[in-house]
PDB file of C-alpha atoms in Angstrom:
ATOM      1  CA  MET A 539      -4.240 -12.626  44.622  1.00 52.00           C
ATOM      2  CA  LEU A 540      -0.981 -11.572  43.052  1.00 62.00           C
ATOM      3  CA  ASN A 541       2.344 -11.521  44.526  1.00 66.00           C
ATOM      4  CA  ASN A 542       3.705  -8.043  45.167  1.00 83.00           C
ATOM      5  CA  ILE A 543       5.235  -6.700  41.670  1.00 88.00           C
ATOM      6  CA  GLU A 544       7.633  -4.058  41.595  1.00 90.00           C
ATOM      7  CA  LEU A 545       7.159  -1.574  38.568  1.00 91.00           C
ATOM      8  CA  LYS A 546      11.313  -1.910  37.937  1.00 93.00           C
ATOM      9  CA  TRP A 547      10.200  -5.811  37.139  1.00 93.00           C
ATOM     10  CA  LEU A 548       7.871  -4.115  34.571  1.00 92.00           C
ATOM     11  CA  TYR A 549      10.462  -2.087  32.984  1.00 92.00           C
ATOM     12  CA  ASP A 550      12.930  -4.940  32.979  1.00 94.00           C
ATOM     13  CA  ALA A 551      10.397  -7.175  30.880  1.00 92.00           C
ATOM     14  CA  VAL A 552       9.722  -4.503  28.793  1.00 90.00           C
ATOM     15  CA  MET A 553      13.182  -3.451  27.525  1.00 91.00           C
ATOM     16  CA  LEU A 554      14.018  -7.606  27.782  1.00 92.00           C
ATOM     17  CA  GLU A 555      11.199  -7.684  24.984  1.00 89.00           C
ATOM     18  CA  GLU A 556      12.211  -4.662  23.084  1.00 85.00           C
ATOM     19  CA  LEU A 557      16.377  -5.999  22.702  1.00 88.00           C
ATOM     20  CA  ARG A 558      15.593  -9.831  22.996  1.00 87.00           C
ATOM     21  CA  SER A 559      18.827  -9.986  24.605  1.00 89.00           C
ATOM     22  CA  PHE A 560      19.676 -10.619  28.472  1.00 91.00           C
ATOM     23  CA  THR A 561      23.052  -9.316  27.894  1.00 91.00           C
ATOM     24  CA  LEU A 562      21.668  -5.889  25.685  1.00 92.00           C
ATOM     25  CA  ALA A 563      18.932  -5.663  28.381  1.00 91.00           C
ATOM     26  CA  THR A 564      21.438  -5.664  31.244  1.00 92.00           C
ATOM     27  CA  GLU A 565      23.774  -2.999  29.912  1.00 92.00           C
ATOM     28  CA  ARG A 566      20.761  -0.447  29.172  1.00 92.00           C
ATOM     29  CA  ARG A 567      19.345  -1.290  32.717  1.00 92.00           C
ATOM     30  CA  ASN A 568      22.397  -1.029  34.524  1.00 92.00           C
ATOM     31  CA  ILE A 569      22.601  -3.587  36.892  1.00 92.00           C
ATOM     32  CA  SER A 570      24.210  -6.925  36.885  1.00 92.00           C
ATOM     33  CA  GLN A 571      23.092  -9.647  34.716  1.00 91.00           C
ATOM     34  CA  SER A 572      22.566 -12.059  37.517  1.00 92.00           C
ATOM     35  CA  SER A 573      20.433  -9.474  39.258  1.00 92.00           C
ATOM     36  CA  PHE A 574      18.379  -8.821  36.138  1.00 93.00           C
ATOM     37  CA  SER A 575      17.641 -12.721  35.525  1.00 92.00           C
ATOM     38  CA  ARG A 576      16.659 -12.814  39.240  1.00 93.00           C
ATOM     39  CA  ARG A 577      14.270  -9.760  38.811  1.00 93.00           C
ATOM     40  CA  ILE A 578      12.672 -11.396  35.356  1.00 93.00           C
ATOM     41  CA  GLN A 579      12.244 -14.725  37.445  1.00 93.00           C
ATOM     42  CA  ALA A 580      10.921 -12.776  40.133  1.00 92.00           C
ATOM     43  CA  LEU A 581       8.200 -11.649  37.697  1.00 93.00           C
ATOM     44  CA  GLU A 582       7.136 -14.642  36.382  1.00 92.00           C
ATOM     45  CA  LYS A 583       6.617 -16.466  39.461  1.00 92.00           C
ATOM     46  CA  ALA A 584       4.700 -13.582  40.929  1.00 91.00           C
ATOM     47  CA  VAL A 585       2.284 -13.465  37.529  1.00 91.00           C
ATOM     48  CA  GLY A 586       2.331 -17.451  37.581  1.00 90.00           C
ATOM     49  CA  PHE A 587       3.745 -18.322  33.823  1.00 92.00           C
ATOM     50  CA  GLU A 588       7.047 -17.931  31.858  1.00 94.00           C
ATOM     51  CA  ILE A 589       6.897 -14.252  30.094  1.00 93.00           C
ATOM     52  CA  PHE A 590       9.539 -15.762  27.561  1.00 92.00           C
ATOM     53  CA  ASN A 591      10.868 -18.891  26.009  1.00 90.00           C
ATOM     54  CA  ARG A 592      14.484 -19.167  27.057  1.00 86.00           C
ATOM     55  CA  ASN A 593      15.345 -22.208  24.807  1.00 85.00           C
ATOM     56  CA  SER A 594      14.809 -19.738  21.584  1.00 81.00           C
ATOM     57  CA  ASN A 595      17.765 -17.974  20.149  1.00 80.00           C
ATOM     58  CA  PRO A 596      16.686 -14.916  19.807  1.00 81.00           C
ATOM     59  CA  LEU A 597      14.569 -14.820  22.519  1.00 86.00           C
ATOM     60  CA  GLN A 598      11.123 -14.936  22.003  1.00 87.00           C
ATOM     61  CA  LEU A 599       8.135 -13.993  24.110  1.00 89.00           C
ATOM     62  CA  SER A 600       5.684 -17.337  25.069  1.00 89.00           C
ATOM     63  CA  LEU A 601       2.325 -17.348  24.202  1.00 84.00           C
ATOM     64  CA  GLN A 602       1.330 -15.957  27.827  1.00 87.00           C
ATOM     65  CA  GLY A 603       3.866 -13.670  27.610  1.00 89.00           C
ATOM     66  CA  ARG A 604       2.774 -11.924  24.195  1.00 84.00           C
ATOM     67  CA  GLY A 605      -0.300 -10.480  26.100  1.00 82.00           C
ATOM     68  CA  PHE A 606       1.339  -9.626  29.181  1.00 88.00           C
ATOM     69  CA  ILE A 607       3.886  -7.423  27.523  1.00 87.00           C
ATOM     70  CA  VAL A 608       1.392  -5.525  25.918  1.00 83.00           C
ATOM     71  CA  TYR A 609      -0.396  -4.754  29.082  1.00 83.00           C
ATOM     72  CA  ALA A 610       2.958  -3.790  31.025  1.00 87.00           C
ATOM     73  CA  ARG A 611       3.917  -1.555  28.187  1.00 84.00           C
ATOM     74  CA  ASN A 612       0.755   0.202  28.118  1.00 80.00           C
ATOM     75  CA  LEU A 613       0.474   0.196  32.451  1.00 84.00           C
ATOM     76  CA  LEU A 614       3.886   1.900  32.531  1.00 85.00           C
ATOM     77  CA  GLY A 615       2.690   4.441  29.701  1.00 80.00           C
ATOM     78  CA  ASP A 616      -0.062   5.061  31.823  1.00 80.00           C
ATOM     79  CA  ILE A 617       1.675   5.631  35.432  1.00 83.00           C
ATOM     80  CA  GLU A 618       3.916   7.976  33.565  1.00 80.00           C
ATOM     81  CA  HIS A 619       1.419   9.980  31.869  1.00 75.00           C
ATOM     82  CA  GLN A 620      -1.020  10.179  35.093  1.00 79.00           C
ATOM     83  CA  ILE A 621       1.746  11.172  37.107  1.00 82.00           C
ATOM     84  CA  GLY A 622       2.758  13.765  34.417  1.00 77.00           C
ATOM     85  CA  LYS A 623      -0.971  15.163  35.232  1.00 76.00           C
ATOM     86  CA  ILE A 624      -0.367  15.398  39.025  1.00 82.00           C
ATOM     87  CA  LYS A 625       2.649  17.160  38.719  1.00 77.00           C
ATOM     88  CA  GLY A 626       1.469  19.731  36.121  1.00 73.00           C
ATOM     89  CA  GLY A 627       4.358  19.830  34.355  1.00 66.00           C
ATOM     90  CA  GLU A 628       5.078  18.565  30.596  1.00 66.00           C
ATOM     91  CA  ILE A 629       2.740  15.277  29.982  1.00 63.00           C
ATOM     92  CA  PRO A 630       4.461  12.230  28.494  1.00 67.00           C
ATOM     93  CA  LYS A 631       2.074  11.988  25.354  1.00 74.00           C
ATOM     94  CA  HIS A 632       0.241   8.138  24.885  1.00 79.00           C
ATOM     95  CA  ARG A 633       1.787   6.097  22.195  1.00 82.00           C
ATOM     96  CA  ILE A 634      -0.181   4.897  19.654  1.00 88.00           C
ATOM     97  CA  ASN A 635       1.955   2.227  17.799  1.00 88.00           C
ATOM     98  CA  ILE A 636       0.508   1.551  14.404  1.00 91.00           C
ATOM     99  CA  ALA A 637       2.263  -1.112  11.871  1.00 90.00           C
ATOM    100  CA  THR A 638       1.052  -1.018   8.530  1.00 88.00           C
ATOM    101  CA  ALA A 639       1.683  -2.243   5.237  1.00 81.00           C
ATOM    102  CA  HIS A 640       3.619   0.010   2.616  1.00 79.00           C
ATOM    103  CA  SER A 641       0.797   0.194   0.280  1.00 79.00           C
ATOM    104  CA  LEU A 642      -1.313   1.523   2.958  1.00 86.00           C
ATOM    105  CA  SER A 643       1.097   3.709   4.982  1.00 85.00           C
ATOM    106  CA  ILE A 644       1.204   6.405   2.198  1.00 84.00           C
ATOM    107  CA  SER A 645      -2.219   6.520  -0.038  1.00 82.00           C
ATOM    108  CA  LEU A 646      -5.056   5.430   3.134  1.00 87.00           C
ATOM    109  CA  LEU A 647      -3.334   5.856   6.924  1.00 88.00           C
ATOM    110  CA  PRO A 648      -3.111   9.543   6.860  1.00 88.00           C
ATOM    111  CA  GLU A 649      -6.706   9.733   5.863  1.00 87.00           C
ATOM    112  CA  LEU A 650      -8.041   7.399   8.350  1.00 87.00           C
ATOM    113  CA  ILE A 651      -6.369   9.073  11.373  1.00 87.00           C
ATOM    114  CA  SER A 652      -6.559  12.887  10.012  1.00 85.00           C
ATOM    115  CA  GLY A 653     -10.037  12.812  11.982  1.00 83.00           C
ATOM    116  CA  PHE A 654      -8.382  11.931  15.454  1.00 84.00           C
ATOM    117  CA  ALA A 655      -7.192  15.067  16.642  1.00 72.00           C
ATOM    118  CA  GLU A 656      -9.749  16.269  19.182  1.00 69.00           C
ATOM    119  CA  LYS A 657      -6.828  15.964  21.994  1.00 67.00           C
ATOM    120  CA  SER A 658      -3.559  16.374  22.139  1.00 71.00           C
ATOM    121  CA  ASP A 659      -2.225  13.444  24.754  1.00 69.00           C
ATOM    122  CA  LYS A 660      -1.052  11.287  22.281  1.00 79.00           C
ATOM    123  CA  VAL A 661       1.864  11.137  19.397  1.00 84.00           C
ATOM    124  CA  PHE A 662       1.133   8.462  16.290  1.00 86.00           C
ATOM    125  CA  ASN A 663       4.478   6.207  16.244  1.00 84.00           C
ATOM    126  CA  ILE A 664       3.735   4.503  12.838  1.00 88.00           C
ATOM    127  CA  GLU A 665       6.271   1.995  11.013  1.00 85.00           C
ATOM    128  CA  SER A 666       5.950   1.082   7.279  1.00 82.00           C
ATOM    129  CA  ILE A 667       6.621  -2.753   6.665  1.00 77.00           C
ATOM    130  CA  ASN A 668       5.804  -5.572   4.978  1.00 75.00           C
ATOM    131  CA  ALA A 669       2.650  -7.117   6.016  1.00 73.00           C
ATOM    132  CA  ASP A 670       4.034 -10.572   7.306  1.00 75.00           C
ATOM    133  CA  GLU A 671       6.388  -8.047   9.466  1.00 79.00           C
ATOM    134  CA  ALA A 672       3.213  -6.186  11.217  1.00 80.00           C
ATOM    135  CA  VAL A 673       1.480  -9.424  11.980  1.00 81.00           C
ATOM    136  CA  ASN A 674       4.477 -10.765  13.708  1.00 79.00           C
ATOM    137  CA  ASN A 675       4.823  -7.411  15.401  1.00 80.00           C
ATOM    138  CA  LEU A 676       1.262  -7.965  16.575  1.00 83.00           C
ATOM    139  CA  LYS A 677       1.708 -10.848  18.021  1.00 78.00           C
ATOM    140  CA  ASN A 678       4.769 -10.041  19.691  1.00 75.00           C
ATOM    141  CA  GLY A 679       3.209  -7.284  21.802  1.00 75.00           C
ATOM    142  CA  LYS A 680       5.487  -4.393  19.716  1.00 78.00           C
ATOM    143  CA  SER A 681       2.268  -2.912  17.968  1.00 85.00           C
ATOM    144  CA  ASP A 682      -0.908  -1.649  19.055  1.00 88.00           C
ATOM    145  CA  PHE A 683      -2.525  -1.656  15.907  1.00 93.00           C
ATOM    146  CA  ILE A 684      -1.802  -2.718  12.401  1.00 91.00           C
ATOM    147  CA  LEU A 685      -3.418  -1.801   9.541  1.00 92.00           C
ATOM    148  CA  SER A 686      -3.011  -4.672   6.925  1.00 89.00           C
ATOM    149  CA  PHE A 687      -5.199  -6.853   4.531  1.00 90.00           C
ATOM    150  CA  PHE A 688      -7.413 -10.028   5.418  1.00 90.00           C
ATOM    151  CA  ASN A 689      -5.388 -12.175   7.291  1.00 87.00           C
ATOM    152  CA  GLU A 690      -7.058 -15.421   8.886  1.00 87.00           C
ATOM    153  CA  GLU A 691      -5.020 -15.613  11.568  1.00 85.00           C
ATOM    154  CA  LEU A 692      -6.051 -12.623  12.471  1.00 89.00           C
ATOM    155  CA  MET A 693      -9.762 -13.097  12.591  1.00 91.00           C
ATOM    156  CA  THR A 694      -9.982 -15.132  16.107  1.00 87.00           C
ATOM    157  CA  SER A 695      -8.884 -14.838  19.737  1.00 83.00           C
ATOM    158  CA  PRO A 696      -6.743 -13.328  20.805  1.00 84.00           C
ATOM    159  CA  PHE A 697      -7.096 -10.803  18.331  1.00 89.00           C
ATOM    160  CA  LEU A 698      -9.888  -8.303  17.564  1.00 93.00           C
ATOM    161  CA  ASN A 699     -10.653  -7.066  14.103  1.00 95.00           C
ATOM    162  CA  HIS A 700     -12.209  -4.427  12.232  1.00 96.00           C
ATOM    163  CA  LYS A 701     -12.987  -3.959   8.667  1.00 95.00           C
ATOM    164  CA  VAL A 702     -12.464  -0.528   7.360  1.00 93.00           C
ATOM    165  CA  LEU A 703     -12.410  -0.531   3.567  1.00 91.00           C
ATOM    166  CA  ASP A 704     -13.638  -2.726   0.581  1.00 93.00           C
ATOM    167  CA  ALA A 705     -10.859  -1.939  -2.076  1.00 93.00           C
ATOM    168  CA  GLN A 706     -10.151  -3.381  -5.484  1.00 95.00           C
ATOM    169  CA  LEU A 707      -7.053  -3.689  -7.474  1.00 95.00           C
ATOM    170  CA  TYR A 708      -7.109  -2.696 -11.070  1.00 96.00           C
ATOM    171  CA  LEU A 709      -4.780  -3.744 -13.953  1.00 96.00           C
ATOM    172  CA  VAL A 710      -3.740  -0.290 -15.762  1.00 96.00           C
ATOM    173  CA  SER A 711      -1.452   0.976 -18.055  1.00 95.00           C
ATOM    174  CA  GLY A 712      -0.216   4.866 -18.884  1.00 95.00           C
ATOM    175  CA  CYS A 713      -2.140   7.020 -20.864  1.00 94.00           C
ATOM    176  CA  LYS A 714      -0.962   8.460 -24.263  1.00 92.00           C
ATOM    177  CA  ALA A 715      -1.540  12.112 -25.089  1.00 89.00           C
ATOM    178  CA  ASP A 716      -4.936  11.380 -26.209  1.00 90.00           C
ATOM    179  CA  GLY A 717      -6.238   9.396 -22.978  1.00 87.00           C
ATOM    180  CA  LYS A 718      -5.755   6.108 -24.832  1.00 92.00           C
ATOM    181  CA  PRO A 719      -3.815   3.196 -22.937  1.00 94.00           C
ATOM    182  CA  LEU A 720      -0.416   3.046 -23.829  1.00 94.00           C
ATOM    183  CA  TYR A 721      -0.485  -0.893 -23.218  1.00 94.00           C
ATOM    184  CA  ARG A 722      -3.969  -2.653 -24.372  1.00 92.00           C
ATOM    185  CA  LEU A 723      -5.006  -6.647 -22.601  1.00 90.00           C
ATOM    186  CA  GLU A 724      -5.077  -8.159 -25.855  1.00 89.00           C
ATOM    187  CA  ASP A 725      -1.292  -7.362 -26.820  1.00 85.00           C
ATOM    188  CA  SER A 726       1.171 -10.047 -25.725  1.00 81.00           C
ATOM    189  CA  PRO A 727       3.290 -10.176 -23.945  1.00 89.00           C
ATOM    190  CA  LEU A 728       2.492  -7.636 -21.381  1.00 92.00           C
ATOM    191  CA  PRO A 729       5.685  -6.220 -19.178  1.00 94.00           C
ATOM    192  CA  LEU A 730       4.403  -6.457 -15.554  1.00 94.00           C
ATOM    193  CA  MET A 731       5.076  -4.617 -13.122  1.00 94.00           C
ATOM    194  CA  LYS A 732       4.446  -7.220 -10.082  1.00 93.00           C
ATOM    195  CA  TYR A 733       4.377  -7.592  -6.447  1.00 91.00           C
ATOM    196  CA  THR A 734       6.711  -9.661  -4.778  1.00 90.00           C
ATOM    197  CA  ASP A 735       5.293 -13.328  -4.026  1.00 89.00           C
ATOM    198  CA  GLU A 736       5.284 -13.131  -0.363  1.00 84.00           C
ATOM    199  CA  SER A 737       3.125 -10.243  -0.258  1.00 85.00           C
ATOM    200  CA  TYR A 738      -0.006  -9.656   0.506  1.00 87.00           C
ATOM    201  CA  MET A 739      -0.933  -8.416  -3.232  1.00 90.00           C
ATOM    202  CA  GLY A 740       1.433 -10.242  -5.050  1.00 91.00           C
ATOM    203  CA  ARG A 741      -0.626 -13.768  -3.545  1.00 91.00           C
ATOM    204  CA  GLN A 742      -3.863 -12.415  -5.039  1.00 93.00           C
ATOM    205  CA  VAL A 743      -2.306 -11.377  -8.013  1.00 94.00           C
ATOM    206  CA  ASN A 744      -0.589 -14.856  -8.712  1.00 94.00           C
ATOM    207  CA  LEU A 745      -4.091 -16.497  -8.106  1.00 94.00           C
ATOM    208  CA  LEU A 746      -5.457 -14.673 -11.350  1.00 94.00           C
ATOM    209  CA  LEU A 747      -2.514 -14.939 -13.233  1.00 92.00           C
ATOM    210  CA  GLU A 748      -2.753 -18.825 -12.577  1.00 92.00           C
ATOM    211  CA  LYS A 749      -6.220 -19.130 -13.203  1.00 90.00           C
ATOM    212  CA  VAL A 750      -6.978 -16.657 -16.274  1.00 89.00           C
ATOM    213  CA  PHE A 751      -4.102 -14.877 -17.325  1.00 89.00           C
ATOM    214  CA  LYS A 752      -1.054 -17.254 -17.778  1.00 83.00           C
ATOM    215  CA  ASP A 753       1.965 -16.796 -20.292  1.00 84.00           C
ATOM    216  CA  LYS A 754       0.256 -13.114 -21.011  1.00 89.00           C
ATOM    217  CA  PHE A 755       2.764 -11.002 -19.136  1.00 92.00           C
ATOM    218  CA  ILE A 756       6.413 -10.919 -18.893  1.00 91.00           C
ATOM    219  CA  TYR A 757       8.067  -9.513 -15.568  1.00 87.00           C
ATOM    220  CA  PHE A 758       9.646  -6.590 -15.677  1.00 87.00           C
ATOM    221  CA  CYS A 759       9.875  -5.141 -12.046  1.00 87.00           C
ATOM    222  CA  LEU A 760       9.212  -7.150  -8.680  1.00 88.00           C
ATOM    223  CA  SER A 761       8.592  -5.068  -6.032  1.00 88.00           C
ATOM    224  CA  SER A 762       6.703  -5.402  -2.687  1.00 83.00           C
ATOM    225  CA  MET A 763       6.082  -1.281  -2.753  1.00 85.00           C
ATOM    226  CA  SER A 764       2.723  -0.417  -4.341  1.00 87.00           C
ATOM    227  CA  GLU A 765       4.121   2.895  -4.879  1.00 89.00           C
ATOM    228  CA  LEU A 766       7.068   1.982  -6.820  1.00 91.00           C
ATOM    229  CA  LEU A 767       5.212  -0.027  -9.138  1.00 94.00           C
ATOM    230  CA  LYS A 768       2.708   2.853  -9.727  1.00 94.00           C
ATOM    231  CA  ARG A 769       5.868   5.157 -10.611  1.00 94.00           C
ATOM    232  CA  MET A 770       7.191   2.605 -13.125  1.00 94.00           C
ATOM    233  CA  VAL A 771       3.548   2.423 -14.296  1.00 95.00           C
ATOM    234  CA  LEU A 772       2.946   5.960 -14.777  1.00 95.00           C
ATOM    235  CA  ASP A 773       6.593   6.217 -16.594  1.00 94.00           C
ATOM    236  CA  GLY A 774       5.188   4.056 -19.519  1.00 93.00           C
ATOM    237  CA  HIS A 775       7.423   0.720 -18.188  1.00 94.00           C
ATOM    238  CA  GLY A 776       4.677  -1.513 -18.646  1.00 93.00           C
ATOM    239  CA  VAL A 777       1.320  -2.343 -16.445  1.00 95.00           C
ATOM    240  CA  GLY A 778       0.134  -3.201 -13.347  1.00 95.00           C
ATOM    241  CA  TRP A 779      -2.296  -4.264 -10.925  1.00 96.00           C
ATOM    242  CA  LEU A 780      -2.971  -1.381  -8.480  1.00 95.00           C
ATOM    243  CA  PRO A 781      -5.138  -0.222  -5.374  1.00 94.00           C
ATOM    244  CA  ASP A 782      -8.186   1.763  -6.354  1.00 93.00           C
ATOM    245  CA  TYR A 783      -7.598   3.898  -3.056  1.00 92.00           C
ATOM    246  CA  SER A 784      -3.983   5.236  -4.232  1.00 91.00           C
ATOM    247  CA  ILE A 785      -4.994   5.700  -8.320  1.00 94.00           C
ATOM    248  CA  SER A 786      -8.338   7.834  -7.924  1.00 92.00           C
ATOM    249  CA  GLU A 787      -6.395  11.200  -9.243  1.00 93.00           C
ATOM    250  CA  GLU A 788      -4.334   9.711 -11.882  1.00 95.00           C
ATOM    251  CA  LEU A 789      -7.907   8.159 -13.234  1.00 94.00           C
ATOM    252  CA  LYS A 790      -9.077  11.383 -13.138  1.00 94.00           C
ATOM    253  CA  VAL A 791      -6.862  13.070 -14.944  1.00 93.00           C
ATOM    254  CA  GLN A 792      -6.313  10.422 -17.151  1.00 94.00           C
ATOM    255  CA  LYS A 793      -2.492   9.458 -16.631  1.00 95.00           C
ATOM    256  CA  LEU A 794      -3.953   6.147 -16.023  1.00 96.00           C
ATOM    257  CA  CYS A 795      -6.495   4.248 -17.840  1.00 95.00           C
ATOM    258  CA  LEU A 796      -8.050   0.709 -16.250  1.00 95.00           C
ATOM    259  CA  LEU A 797      -7.519  -2.251 -18.450  1.00 94.00           C
ATOM    260  CA  GLU A 798     -10.687  -4.398 -18.720  1.00 93.00           C
ATOM    261  CA  PRO A 799     -11.592  -3.947 -15.448  1.00 93.00           C
ATOM    262  CA  ASP A 800     -14.730  -7.040 -15.493  1.00 93.00           C
ATOM    263  CA  GLN A 801     -11.579  -9.332 -16.354  1.00 92.00           C
ATOM    264  CA  THR A 802      -8.802  -7.852 -14.123  1.00 94.00           C
ATOM    265  CA  ALA A 803     -10.506  -6.410 -10.769  1.00 95.00           C
ATOM    266  CA  ILE A 804      -9.402  -8.245  -7.357  1.00 96.00           C
ATOM    267  CA  LYS A 805     -11.563  -7.560  -4.440  1.00 95.00           C
ATOM    268  CA  ILE A 806      -9.541  -6.927  -1.733  1.00 93.00           C
ATOM    269  CA  GLY A 807     -10.721  -5.905   2.340  1.00 92.00           C
ATOM    270  CA  VAL A 808      -8.516  -3.574   4.827  1.00 92.00           C
ATOM    271  CA  PHE A 809      -8.658  -4.620   8.432  1.00 94.00           C
ATOM    272  CA  ILE A 810      -7.189  -2.641  11.534  1.00 94.00           C
ATOM    273  CA  TYR A 811      -6.245  -5.347  14.066  1.00 95.00           C
ATOM    274  CA  ARG A 812      -5.675  -5.353  17.707  1.00 92.00           C
ATOM    275  CA  THR A 813      -5.020  -7.986  20.585  1.00 85.00           C
ATOM    276  CA  TYR A 814      -7.420  -8.293  23.292  1.00 83.00           C
ATOM    277  CA  SER A 815      -5.055  -6.570  25.700  1.00 81.00           C
ATOM    278  CA  ARG A 816      -5.741  -3.381  27.288  1.00 82.00           C
ATOM    279  CA  LEU A 817      -4.393  -0.838  25.840  1.00 84.00           C
ATOM    280  CA  ASN A 818      -3.702   3.203  27.259  1.00 82.00           C
ATOM    281  CA  PRO A 819      -6.635   5.364  27.137  1.00 84.00           C
ATOM    282  CA  SER A 820      -5.683   7.152  23.664  1.00 86.00           C
ATOM    283  CA  SER A 821      -5.174   3.815  22.008  1.00 88.00           C
ATOM    284  CA  GLU A 822      -8.522   2.722  23.089  1.00 89.00           C
ATOM    285  CA  ARG A 823     -10.297   5.980  22.221  1.00 90.00           C
ATOM    286  CA  PHE A 824      -8.652   5.306  18.753  1.00 93.00           C
ATOM    287  CA  TRP A 825     -10.301   1.810  18.175  1.00 94.00           C
ATOM    288  CA  GLN A 826     -13.285   3.157  19.327  1.00 93.00           C
ATOM    289  CA  TYR A 827     -13.274   5.817  16.322  1.00 93.00           C
ATOM    290  CA  MET A 828     -11.609   3.440  13.971  1.00 93.00           C
ATOM    291  CA  ARG A 829     -14.833   1.393  14.638  1.00 92.00           C
ATOM    292  CA  LYS A 830     -17.541   4.068  14.684  1.00 90.00           C
ATOM    293  CA  ARG A 831     -16.007   6.698  11.806  1.00 87.00           C
ATOM    294  CA  TRP A 832     -14.386   3.984   9.131  1.00 84.00           C
ATOM    295  CA  THR A 833     -17.453   0.996   9.036  1.00 79.00           C
ATOM    296  CA  VAL A 834     -17.842  -0.422   5.619  1.00 71.00           C
TER     297      VAL A 834
END
């Protein structure tokens, strides 16, 4: 049986995780640093493991602490929500925290969440960051979900995953007035709007470039943001690999043309990930909605 755990200890731990500094967290919680440290130690003693790794700089969560902080944050949010309902005043809304890759936040995420609106007890808190940062946020309990591409590390415990979309990257060019492409694959070298090497899409494109199209392109623009690369291609600066879900309208009205899709298409998968830790009721309903509504 757990020893008595005070709610203020949980608030302390959540604040310390957010700020990663005893000094800053102490100021925010408006207590002395010695008292704050004793409360964190008391919480760790009560749960039976270290929540924070104090040997790292900045402060990091321990492996067990990553799961615990998600539970603590959602437990506190649920308590505040239920007390608000009992009091009959303004009810705090559950937060559904989603971190997503840049390329998915504009083109895909609005459609994915648009159907989940049957209750007003929630608010979506969405952060658009690169894929590696999103993965780190999930590991450290800063996000309930991440919407991202295939990540081998997140396909096993302590994470859960659900595939929401099969997609493809297509090499595209802007179009002339007659609908024909401004650039052709047989032209050489082609100016390429390229993803940065550290991005997921950049890694996928690099594999194909090295295998099939070595020395075929010259780099004109480098970015992790597909919407920026898309704008550059539309403006006629060169060609680029873009995800099918972001260019369907441009293809219909012949603003963009596919270049040899049989040779250049790259398959990608879009997943939603979470941890095993219990989330707040709205987040749990959202997970079930995503599993039922968005199934490949």
